[in-house]
Amino acid sequence: MVELGVQIEVTGQFYLPVGQAQFDYGRGWWDEFWCLNEQGDGYWLSVDEGDYALERTLPRSAWPKGFRPALGAATEINGIPFRVTEAETATCSAVKGEFPEALAVGETHLYFDLTGLDGEIATCERWDGGEAWSIGSWIDAWDVRRS
Amino acid sequence: MSTARASSFNCTECGAGLDALGGGRVRVHICSYCGAELDAQDDYKVLAKYRDLERPASPFSIGMTGELWGVGFTVIGTMAWVEFHNGKRWEWVNHQLYSPTHGYAWLTVEDGFVTYARKQRMASSPTSLSESFIENAERRPSVSFGGQSFRYYSSGRIKPTFIEGEFNYRPSLDESARYVSLLGHHQMLDIIESGQEREYELVSLPDQAATLASFDVPAGRWPKPRGVHPLQVYHQSPFATFARTVFFVASAVTLLIGLMLSGSGQTISQSETVGISRDVTLPFEITNAGRLTEIEIWANAYNSWAWFEAELLDGEGEPVAEFERGVEYYKGSDWSEGSQRVRTRLHLPPGTYELSINNTQAVVDWAGGTEATRYQITVSHGVNTTFWLWITAVVFGVLGLAQMVGPVVHNTRRMAGSDWSDD
């Protein structure tokens, strides 16, 4: 449904995927699309077997303090309570297009998905020598359409 | 595009060949042959064993593929559920679906209807409706979800009785759940509470025939719907809608014409009010052709009747009409019958006429009645008969209303399965 260079519409907002990275977690893989909206702002669109999430990069100043990287661990970001619901080690298996950061095929990333109470999602991504946070919301697959 | 590696493997308990159809997020796989629950994320290690479970009847089976609203899905799991309430038992079957693009969902077969449910990550406001809240509510409770209002439909405790195939979570036969179903415009919201978890699912009713045909369900196995599903919207045929409009407009136009034409005409001659035993002779002249002449007799009969004989002569003294009329009026504490006025309408050509009333009688035949003592004759001209216009307007109105009976009956049947009572 999501394809590089093909604009999509998500609940009335338009995004253009300009970069696609594929992460392999052993039993399957998921895609991370770097998308630009009409104003040129960048978003990560995660597409994982029908689970869609749209996130923006979280500035370092907003990273949660004392985050415990474990399933079920609770934390708070921008005043929103989150809980770690998924932890996954994945290897970057393919990259294509443009990204806001350097991604290397074969690099292993440790992902923690944190879920809020009302459809919010935050992701903590760790790799050799780096860490990044993003925050956004889950999207209903039926709300994603090519435009 | 995200996907999972389709594969086959052998059950680590019984060795049977099994297909992994459900993508990389499958947590457990319950062997269709031996009932072993296998950990799909840990080399299919045996987690539990479900033996001698009764397989539920369903038109769908694992491995079937089909489309819902243009999106392809595969049936990967089967769960049977039961609910007991007030000595009654309800059963239904949930099939876990998998789509590489739309993820995991449920296809449910209940009361002969097939519904599609998908998990939501948002919470409703309020987040749930407790049993005590529902029991004590004066009005049908509702919640807000995704900007829409959902009204309470039913609730209860449910328990799984059968598990088979792949699931993206670990179901348990030992764990019961509480559900609250709420009805929105085109979807139902199910709030399901199990253990410490609360989940929200939106339920839709797909085109039944298209869904069954898409999944290649043989015609002989199509479920037979019982009653009306709460999500079944009444589809009135365009003809019925057109007919309803036409009938209502016709009724309104007929009423309008009736109102415009109605009226008692112009009084052209009137007698004095005289004693009931007196004869009356009343001359009058008709100048316009083509309109009706009305002769009205009024008498003060009360729980009694009075009888009048009338003869109408033309200007040459020749009889034009002879008729007899009775005034009857009866009244109780909360009823009345008859009238103190009786009318006769004639079509008379222009000319002079003389009306004679004679041989009057007044009789009391009801307890507490009063004999008529006085009467009066009034002749009017230019009267229109609108009786049949009123009848026609009523008939058109009734035909219009008949077109609305279907939706009312349908909506009543939609809510028939709700356990809410306004009492």
Coordinates of C-alpha atoms in Angstrom, one line a residue:
Chain A
M1 CA 0.0 0.0 0.0
V2 CA 2.9 2.4 0.8
E3 CA 5.4 2.8 -2.0
L4 CA 8.5 5.0 -2.4
G5 CA 7.6 8.1 -4.4
V6 CA 3.8 7.6 -4.2
Q7 CA 2.0 10.1 -2.1
I8 CA -0.3 8.8 0.5
E9 CA -3.2 10.4 2.5
V10 CA -3.6 9.7 6.2
T11 CA -6.8 11.2 7.7
G12 CA -6.7 14.2 5.4
Q13 CA -2.9 14.8 5.6
F14 CA -0.6 14.1 2.7
Y15 CA 2.8 12.5 2.9
L16 CA 5.4 11.6 0.3
P17 CA 7.6 8.6 1.1
V18 CA 11.2 9.6 0.0
G19 CA 13.2 6.9 1.8
Q20 CA 12.5 3.3 2.6
A21 CA 14.5 1.1 5.1
Q22 CA 13.7 -2.5 5.7
F23 CA 14.4 -4.1 9.1
D24 CA 14.6 -7.9 9.5
Y25 CA 13.7 -9.4 12.8
G26 CA 14.0 -13.0 12.0
R27 CA 10.4 -14.2 11.6
G28 CA 9.7 -11.3 9.2
W29 CA 10.5 -7.7 8.5
W30 CA 9.0 -4.3 8.6
D31 CA 9.5 -1.1 6.7
E32 CA 10.4 2.4 7.9
F33 CA 9.5 5.1 5.4
W34 CA 10.9 8.6 5.8
C35 CA 8.1 10.9 4.6
L36 CA 7.7 14.6 3.9
N37 CA 4.5 16.4 4.4
E38 CA 3.2 19.3 2.3
Q39 CA 5.2 21.7 4.5
G40 CA 8.4 19.6 4.0
D41 CA 8.4 18.4 7.6
G42 CA 9.8 14.9 8.0
Y43 CA 8.0 11.9 9.6
W44 CA 8.8 8.2 10.1
L45 CA 6.0 6.0 8.9
S46 CA 6.4 2.5 10.3
V47 CA 4.6 -0.3 8.3
D48 CA 4.6 -3.6 10.1
E49 CA 2.0 -6.2 8.9
G50 CA -0.9 -3.9 9.1
D51 CA 0.3 -1.9 12.0
Y52 CA 0.9 1.7 10.9
A53 CA 2.5 4.4 13.1
L54 CA 3.5 7.9 12.1
E55 CA 6.2 9.5 14.3
R56 CA 8.3 12.7 14.5
T57 CA 11.8 12.8 15.8
L58 CA 11.8 13.7 19.5
P59 CA 14.4 16.3 20.4
R60 CA 17.0 15.2 22.9
S61 CA 15.7 17.7 25.4
A62 CA 12.3 15.8 25.5
W63 CA 13.9 12.3 25.9
P64 CA 12.5 10.6 29.1
K65 CA 14.9 10.6 32.1
G66 CA 15.8 7.3 33.6
F67 CA 14.2 5.2 30.9
R68 CA 14.4 1.5 31.7
P69 CA 14.7 -0.5 28.5
A70 CA 12.5 -3.5 29.4
L71 CA 9.0 -4.8 28.5
G72 CA 6.4 -3.3 30.7
A73 CA 8.6 -0.5 31.9
A74 CA 6.7 2.8 32.4
T75 CA 7.9 6.3 31.5
E76 CA 6.5 9.7 30.6
I77 CA 7.2 11.8 27.5
N78 CA 5.8 15.3 27.2
G79 CA 3.5 14.6 30.1
I80 CA 2.0 11.5 28.4
P81 CA 2.4 8.2 30.2
F82 CA 3.9 5.4 28.2
R83 CA 4.7 1.7 28.7
V84 CA 7.1 -0.5 26.8
T85 CA 5.0 -2.9 24.8
E86 CA 7.5 -4.3 22.4
A87 CA 11.2 -4.8 22.2
E88 CA 12.9 -6.1 19.1
T89 CA 16.3 -6.5 17.7
A90 CA 16.4 -6.0 14.0
T91 CA 18.9 -5.8 11.3
C92 CA 18.7 -3.2 8.6
S93 CA 18.4 -5.3 5.4
A94 CA 17.8 -2.7 2.7
V95 CA 17.8 1.0 2.2
K96 CA 16.6 3.1 -0.7
G97 CA 16.1 6.9 -1.1
E98 CA 16.7 9.7 1.3
F99 CA 16.9 9.7 5.1
P100 CA 17.6 12.3 7.8
E101 CA 20.4 10.0 9.2
A102 CA 22.9 7.6 7.9
L103 CA 21.5 4.0 7.7
A104 CA 23.8 1.1 7.0
V105 CA 22.7 -2.3 5.7
G106 CA 23.7 -5.0 8.1
E107 CA 23.6 -2.7 11.1
T108 CA 21.7 -4.0 14.1
H109 CA 19.2 -1.8 15.8
L110 CA 17.4 -2.4 19.1
Y111 CA 13.9 -1.1 19.1
F112 CA 11.6 -0.4 22.0
D113 CA 8.0 0.5 21.2
L114 CA 6.2 2.4 23.9
T115 CA 2.4 2.7 23.8
G116 CA 0.2 5.4 25.4
L117 CA -3.3 5.0 26.7
D118 CA -5.0 6.7 23.7
G119 CA -3.3 5.6 20.5
E120 CA 0.1 7.3 21.2
I121 CA 3.3 5.6 20.3
A122 CA 6.9 6.4 21.1
T123 CA 10.0 4.5 19.8
C124 CA 13.4 4.3 21.3
E125 CA 16.0 3.1 18.8
R126 CA 19.5 2.1 19.8
W127 CA 22.5 1.0 17.7
D128 CA 26.2 1.0 18.0
G129 CA 27.1 4.5 18.9
G130 CA 23.7 6.0 18.7
E131 CA 20.2 6.4 20.1
A132 CA 17.1 8.2 18.8
W133 CA 13.6 8.8 20.0
S134 CA 10.5 9.5 18.1
I135 CA 6.9 10.1 19.1
G136 CA 3.6 10.0 17.3
S137 CA 0.4 7.9 17.0
W138 CA -0.8 4.6 15.7
I139 CA -2.8 4.8 12.5
D140 CA -5.7 2.6 11.4
A141 CA -4.6 0.7 8.3
W142 CA -8.0 1.6 6.7
D143 CA -7.2 5.3 7.1
V144 CA -4.1 5.0 4.9
R145 CA -4.7 5.4 1.2
R146 CA -2.8 6.3 -1.9
S147 CA -3.7 9.7 -3.2
Chain B
M1 CA 6.1 -3.8 1.9
S2 CA 6.1 -5.6 5.2
T3 CA 5.5 -9.2 5.1
A4 CA 6.4 -12.5 6.8
R5 CA 8.1 -15.6 5.5
A6 CA 5.4 -18.1 4.6
S7 CA 6.5 -21.5 5.7
S8 CA 5.5 -25.0 6.7
F9 CA 6.7 -26.9 9.7
N10 CA 6.0 -30.0 11.6
C11 CA 4.1 -29.9 14.9
T12 CA 6.7 -30.5 17.6
E13 CA 4.2 -32.5 19.5
C14 CA 2.6 -34.9 16.9
G15 CA 4.7 -34.3 13.8
A16 CA 1.8 -33.2 11.6
G17 CA 2.6 -30.8 8.8
L18 CA 1.3 -27.3 9.5
D19 CA 1.3 -24.1 7.4
A20 CA 2.4 -20.8 9.0
L21 CA 0.1 -18.4 7.2
G22 CA -0.1 -15.6 9.7
G23 CA 3.0 -13.5 9.3
G24 CA 5.8 -12.7 11.7
R25 CA 3.7 -11.4 14.5
V26 CA 2.0 -14.7 15.3
R27 CA 2.6 -15.7 18.9
V28 CA 1.1 -19.2 19.1
H29 CA 0.0 -21.9 16.8
I30 CA -2.5 -24.5 18.1
C31 CA -2.0 -27.7 16.1
S32 CA -5.2 -28.7 14.2
Y33 CA -4.4 -32.3 14.7
C34 CA -3.3 -32.8 18.3
G35 CA -4.3 -29.5 20.0
A36 CA -0.8 -28.7 21.1
E37 CA -0.2 -25.0 21.7
L38 CA 3.1 -24.1 20.1
D39 CA 5.3 -21.0 20.7
A40 CA 5.7 -19.5 17.2
Q41 CA 8.4 -17.2 18.5
D42 CA 10.5 -19.9 20.2
D43 CA 11.0 -22.8 17.7
Y44 CA 7.4 -24.0 18.2
K45 CA 8.0 -25.3 21.7
V46 CA 5.0 -26.9 23.2
L47 CA 3.3 -24.5 25.7
A48 CA 0.1 -26.4 26.5
K49 CA -2.2 -29.0 25.1
Y50 CA -5.9 -28.7 24.3
R51 CA -7.5 -32.1 23.8
D52 CA -11.0 -33.3 23.0
L53 CA -12.3 -29.8 22.1
E54 CA -15.5 -29.8 20.1
R55 CA -14.9 -28.1 16.8
P56 CA -17.6 -25.5 16.1
A57 CA -19.6 -25.4 12.9
S58 CA -18.5 -22.5 10.7
P59 CA -18.5 -21.8 6.9
F60 CA -14.9 -20.6 7.2
S61 CA -11.8 -22.7 7.8
I62 CA -8.1 -22.1 8.3
G63 CA -6.4 -21.4 5.0
M64 CA -9.3 -19.8 3.2
T65 CA -8.6 -16.5 1.5
G66 CA -10.9 -13.7 0.5
E67 CA -11.4 -10.0 0.3
L68 CA -13.1 -7.5 2.6
W69 CA -13.6 -4.1 1.1
G70 CA -11.0 -4.9 -1.5
V71 CA -8.3 -6.0 0.9
G72 CA -7.1 -9.6 0.9
F73 CA -7.2 -11.6 4.1
T74 CA -6.4 -15.2 5.1
V75 CA -8.2 -17.2 7.8
I76 CA -5.4 -18.3 10.2
G77 CA -7.2 -19.2 13.4
T78 CA -10.5 -20.3 14.9
M79 CA -12.0 -19.7 18.3
A80 CA -15.4 -20.6 19.6
W81 CA -17.0 -18.6 22.4
V82 CA -20.0 -19.1 24.6
E83 CA -22.0 -16.8 26.8
F84 CA -24.5 -17.8 29.5
H85 CA -27.1 -15.5 30.8
N86 CA -30.4 -16.2 32.6
G87 CA -30.3 -19.8 31.6
K88 CA -29.8 -19.0 27.9
R89 CA -26.7 -19.9 25.9
W90 CA -25.2 -17.9 23.0
E91 CA -22.5 -19.3 20.8
W92 CA -20.4 -17.8 18.1
V93 CA -17.1 -18.4 16.2
N94 CA -14.3 -16.0 15.7
H95 CA -11.7 -16.5 13.0
Q96 CA -8.4 -14.7 13.2
L97 CA -7.6 -13.0 9.9
Y98 CA -4.3 -11.9 8.6
S99 CA -3.5 -9.4 5.9
P100 CA 0.1 -8.3 5.1
T101 CA -1.2 -4.7 4.6
H102 CA -4.0 -4.5 7.1
G103 CA -2.7 -6.8 9.8
Y104 CA -4.7 -9.0 12.2
A105 CA -8.5 -8.9 12.5
W106 CA -11.5 -11.1 13.3
L107 CA -14.2 -12.6 11.1
T108 CA -17.1 -13.6 13.4
V109 CA -20.0 -15.8 12.6
E110 CA -23.0 -15.3 14.9
D111 CA -26.7 -15.7 14.4
G112 CA -26.0 -16.5 10.8
F113 CA -24.3 -13.1 10.2
V114 CA -20.6 -12.5 9.3
T115 CA -18.9 -9.5 10.9
Y116 CA -15.4 -8.0 10.7
A117 CA -13.7 -6.7 13.8
R118 CA -10.4 -4.9 14.2
K119 CA -8.5 -3.9 17.3
Q120 CA -8.2 -0.2 18.1
R121 CA -5.4 1.5 20.0
M122 CA -7.5 4.4 21.2
A123 CA -9.6 4.4 24.4
S124 CA -13.2 5.4 24.6
S125 CA -14.5 8.1 26.9
P126 CA -15.4 6.9 29.5
T127 CA -12.9 4.1 29.1
S128 CA -15.6 1.5 30.0
L129 CA -19.0 0.9 31.5
S130 CA -19.1 -1.1 34.7
E131 CA -21.8 -3.6 35.4
S132 CA -23.1 -1.5 38.3
F133 CA -23.1 1.7 36.1
I134 CA -25.2 -0.1 33.5
E135 CA -27.6 -1.5 36.0
N136 CA -28.1 1.8 37.7
A137 CA -28.3 4.0 34.6
E138 CA -31.7 5.7 34.1
R139 CA -31.1 6.2 30.4
R140 CA -29.2 4.0 27.9
P141 CA -25.5 4.7 28.5
S142 CA -23.1 5.8 25.7
V143 CA -19.4 6.4 25.2
S144 CA -17.5 8.6 22.8
F145 CA -14.9 6.9 20.6
G146 CA -13.0 8.5 17.8
G147 CA -15.3 11.4 17.7
Q148 CA -18.4 9.2 17.4
S149 CA -21.1 8.3 19.9
F150 CA -21.8 4.7 20.6
R151 CA -24.9 3.7 22.6
Y152 CA -25.1 0.7 24.9
Y153 CA -26.3 -2.5 23.3
S154 CA -25.4 -5.4 25.5
S155 CA -22.8 -6.8 27.9
G156 CA -21.9 -10.0 29.6
R157 CA -19.2 -12.5 30.4
I158 CA -17.9 -14.8 27.7
K159 CA -15.6 -17.8 27.7
P160 CA -13.7 -19.6 24.8
T161 CA -14.5 -23.2 24.2
F162 CA -12.3 -24.0 21.2
I163 CA -9.0 -22.8 19.9
E164 CA -7.2 -23.8 16.7
G165 CA -4.6 -22.3 14.4
E166 CA -2.5 -19.1 14.6
F167 CA -3.0 -16.0 16.8
N168 CA -1.1 -12.8 17.3
Y169 CA -1.5 -13.2 21.1
R170 CA -1.8 -16.1 23.5
P171 CA -5.4 -17.0 24.0
S172 CA -6.4 -19.2 26.9
L173 CA -9.4 -21.5 27.4
D174 CA -9.2 -20.8 31.2
E175 CA -9.7 -17.0 31.0
S176 CA -13.1 -15.6 30.7
A177 CA -13.7 -12.0 29.5
R178 CA -16.3 -9.3 30.1
Y179 CA -17.6 -7.4 27.1
V180 CA -19.7 -4.3 26.5
S181 CA -21.1 -3.8 23.0
L182 CA -22.2 -0.4 21.9
L183 CA -23.9 0.6 18.7
G184 CA -22.8 3.5 16.5
H185 CA -24.1 4.7 13.2
H186 CA -22.3 2.1 11.0
Q187 CA -20.1 0.2 13.4
M188 CA -20.3 -1.4 16.8
L189 CA -17.7 -0.8 19.5
D190 CA -16.8 -3.8 21.7
I191 CA -14.9 -3.2 24.9
I192 CA -13.4 -6.4 26.1
E193 CA -11.8 -6.7 29.5
S194 CA -9.8 -9.8 30.4
G195 CA -7.5 -9.9 33.4
Q196 CA -5.8 -6.6 33.6
E197 CA -6.2 -5.8 29.9
R198 CA -8.9 -3.8 28.2
E199 CA -9.2 -3.8 24.4
Y200 CA -11.3 -2.0 22.0
E201 CA -12.6 -3.4 18.7
L202 CA -14.6 -1.8 16.0
V203 CA -17.1 -4.2 14.4
S204 CA -18.4 -3.8 10.8
L205 CA -21.0 -5.7 8.8
P206 CA -19.6 -6.4 5.4
D207 CA -21.7 -7.3 2.3
Q208 CA -22.7 -10.9 3.4
A209 CA -23.0 -12.5 -0.1
A210 CA -19.9 -10.8 -1.4
T211 CA -17.8 -11.9 1.6
L212 CA -19.0 -15.5 1.5
A213 CA -18.5 -15.7 -2.2
S214 CA -15.0 -14.1 -2.0
F215 CA -13.9 -16.7 0.6
D216 CA -15.3 -19.4 -1.8
V217 CA -17.7 -20.7 0.8
P218 CA -19.8 -23.3 -0.9
A219 CA -23.4 -22.2 -1.3
G220 CA -24.6 -25.1 0.9
R221 CA -22.6 -23.8 3.8
W222 CA -23.7 -20.2 3.7
P223 CA -25.0 -19.3 7.2
K224 CA -28.7 -18.5 7.5
P225 CA -29.2 -15.1 9.2
R226 CA -31.6 -15.0 12.1
G227 CA -33.5 -11.8 12.6
V228 CA -31.9 -8.4 11.8
H229 CA -28.3 -7.6 12.7
P230 CA -27.9 -4.3 14.7
L231 CA -25.6 -3.0 12.0
Q232 CA -28.1 -3.8 9.2
V233 CA -29.2 -0.5 7.8
Y234 CA -32.6 -0.4 6.3
H235 CA -32.3 0.0 2.5
Q236 CA -35.5 1.5 1.2
S237 CA -36.0 1.0 -2.5
P238 CA -35.8 4.2 -4.6
F239 CA -39.3 3.4 -5.7
A240 CA -40.6 3.2 -2.2
T241 CA -39.0 6.6 -1.3
F242 CA -40.4 8.1 -4.5
A243 CA -43.9 6.6 -3.8
R244 CA -43.8 7.9 -0.2
T245 CA -43.0 11.4 -1.4
V246 CA -45.7 11.3 -4.1
F247 CA -48.4 10.0 -1.7
F248 CA -47.6 12.7 0.9
V249 CA -47.5 15.5 -1.7
A250 CA -50.8 14.2 -3.2
S251 CA -52.4 14.1 0.2
A252 CA -51.3 17.6 1.0
V253 CA -52.5 18.9 -2.4
T254 CA -55.8 17.2 -1.9
L255 CA -56.2 18.7 1.6
L256 CA -55.4 22.1 0.2
I257 CA -57.9 21.8 -2.6
G258 CA -60.5 20.6 -0.1
L259 CA -59.8 23.5 2.2
M260 CA -60.2 26.0 -0.7
L261 CA -63.5 24.5 -1.8
S262 CA -65.0 23.9 1.6
G263 CA -67.5 26.2 3.0
S264 CA -71.2 26.2 3.7
G265 CA -72.1 28.5 0.8
Q266 CA -74.3 31.6 1.1
T267 CA -77.5 31.6 3.1
I268 CA -80.3 32.6 0.8
S269 CA -83.3 32.0 3.1
Q270 CA -83.8 31.2 6.7
S271 CA -86.9 30.5 8.8
E272 CA -87.5 31.7 12.3
T273 CA -86.9 29.3 15.1
V274 CA -90.3 27.8 15.6
G275 CA -92.1 25.3 17.9
I276 CA -91.6 21.7 16.9
S277 CA -95.3 21.2 16.1
R278 CA -95.5 24.1 13.7
D279 CA -95.3 23.7 9.9
V280 CA -92.9 26.0 8.1
T281 CA -93.1 27.3 4.5
L282 CA -89.9 28.9 3.2
P283 CA -89.6 30.5 -0.2
F284 CA -86.2 31.0 -1.9
E285 CA -84.7 31.7 -5.3
I286 CA -81.9 30.1 -7.1
T287 CA -80.1 32.5 -9.6
N288 CA -76.9 30.5 -10.4
A289 CA -76.8 27.2 -12.1
G290 CA -74.1 24.6 -11.5
R291 CA -73.8 24.9 -7.7
L292 CA -75.4 22.8 -5.0
T293 CA -78.2 24.0 -2.7
E294 CA -78.2 22.9 0.9
I295 CA -81.3 22.6 3.1
E296 CA -80.3 22.4 6.8
I297 CA -82.7 21.5 9.6
W298 CA -81.7 22.3 13.2
A299 CA -83.6 21.0 16.2
N300 CA -82.8 21.2 19.9
A301 CA -83.1 17.4 20.4
Y302 CA -81.0 16.1 23.3
N303 CA -80.8 12.4 23.9
S304 CA -83.9 12.2 21.7
W305 CA -84.9 12.5 18.1
A306 CA -87.1 14.6 15.9
W307 CA -88.6 13.7 12.5
F308 CA -89.4 16.1 9.6
E309 CA -91.2 15.6 6.3
A310 CA -90.3 18.0 3.5
E311 CA -91.7 18.9 0.1
L312 CA -90.1 21.2 -2.4
L313 CA -92.2 22.9 -5.1
D314 CA -91.0 24.9 -8.0
G315 CA -92.4 28.3 -9.2
E316 CA -95.2 26.5 -11.0
G317 CA -96.3 24.6 -7.9
E318 CA -95.0 21.4 -9.2
P319 CA -93.2 19.1 -6.8
V320 CA -89.4 19.0 -7.3
A321 CA -88.4 16.8 -4.4
E322 CA -89.9 15.1 -1.3
F323 CA -87.7 13.8 1.5
E324 CA -87.8 12.9 5.2
R325 CA -85.1 13.7 7.6
G326 CA -84.4 12.9 11.3
V327 CA -82.4 14.9 13.8
E328 CA -80.8 12.6 16.4
Y329 CA -78.5 13.6 19.1
Y330 CA -77.3 11.6 22.1
K331 CA -74.6 12.5 24.6
G332 CA -73.1 10.8 27.6
S333 CA -70.3 11.9 30.0
D334 CA -67.5 11.0 27.5
W335 CA -69.3 10.3 24.2
S336 CA -71.8 11.7 21.8
E337 CA -73.6 10.5 18.8
G338 CA -75.5 12.1 16.0
S339 CA -76.1 15.8 15.5
Q340 CA -78.7 18.5 16.1
R341 CA -78.3 19.4 12.4
V342 CA -79.2 17.4 9.3
R343 CA -78.4 18.5 5.8
T344 CA -79.8 17.7 2.4
R345 CA -78.1 18.8 -0.8
L346 CA -79.9 19.2 -4.1
H347 CA -78.9 20.3 -7.6
L348 CA -81.6 22.8 -8.5
P349 CA -81.9 24.9 -11.7
P350 CA -82.4 28.6 -11.4
G351 CA -85.9 29.6 -10.4
T352 CA -88.2 30.2 -7.5
Y353 CA -89.0 27.5 -5.0
E354 CA -91.0 26.9 -1.9
L355 CA -90.0 24.5 0.8
S356 CA -92.7 23.1 3.2
I357 CA -91.9 21.3 6.4
N358 CA -94.7 19.5 8.1
N359 CA -95.8 16.4 10.1
T360 CA -93.0 16.9 12.6
Q361 CA -92.5 14.5 15.5
A362 CA -90.3 14.6 18.5
V363 CA -89.6 11.5 20.6
V364 CA -87.5 10.9 23.7
D365 CA -86.2 7.3 23.8
W366 CA -83.2 7.7 26.1
A367 CA -83.0 8.1 29.9
G368 CA -82.6 11.7 30.8
G369 CA -83.5 12.9 27.3
T370 CA -85.2 16.1 26.4
E371 CA -87.8 16.3 23.7
A372 CA -87.0 18.7 20.9
T373 CA -89.2 21.8 21.2
R374 CA -87.8 24.1 18.5
Y375 CA -86.5 23.9 15.0
Q376 CA -85.1 26.1 12.2
I377 CA -84.7 25.7 8.5
T378 CA -81.7 27.3 6.6
V379 CA -81.3 27.3 2.8
S380 CA -77.8 28.0 1.4
H381 CA -76.5 28.1 -2.2
G382 CA -73.1 27.6 -3.6
V383 CA -72.2 24.7 -1.5
N384 CA -69.3 22.4 -2.6
T385 CA -69.2 18.7 -1.6
T386 CA -65.7 18.0 -0.3
F387 CA -66.4 14.7 1.3
W388 CA -64.6 12.6 -1.3
L389 CA -61.6 15.0 -1.3
W390 CA -61.2 14.4 2.4
I391 CA -61.4 10.6 1.8
T392 CA -58.9 10.8 -1.0
A393 CA -56.5 12.9 1.2
V394 CA -56.7 10.3 4.0
V395 CA -56.1 7.4 1.5
F396 CA -53.0 9.2 0.1
G397 CA -51.8 9.9 3.6
V398 CA -52.2 6.3 4.7
L399 CA -50.4 5.0 1.6
G400 CA -47.5 7.4 2.4
L401 CA -47.4 6.3 6.0
A402 CA -47.4 2.6 4.8
Q403 CA -44.0 3.3 3.1
M404 CA -42.6 4.3 6.5
V405 CA -43.7 1.1 8.3
G406 CA -40.8 -0.9 6.9
P407 CA -38.0 1.2 8.5
V408 CA -39.8 1.4 11.8
V409 CA -40.3 -2.4 12.0
H410 CA -36.7 -2.9 10.8
N411 CA -35.2 -0.6 13.5
T412 CA -37.3 -2.3 16.2
R413 CA -35.9 -5.7 15.1
R414 CA -32.3 -4.2 15.0
M415 CA -32.5 -3.4 18.7
A416 CA -34.3 -6.7 19.5
G417 CA -31.0 -8.3 20.6
S418 CA -30.1 -5.5 23.1
D419 CA -30.3 -6.4 26.8
W420 CA -31.1 -2.8 27.7
S421 CA -34.5 -2.0 29.1
D422 CA -35.9 1.4 29.8
D423 CA -37.9 0.1 32.7

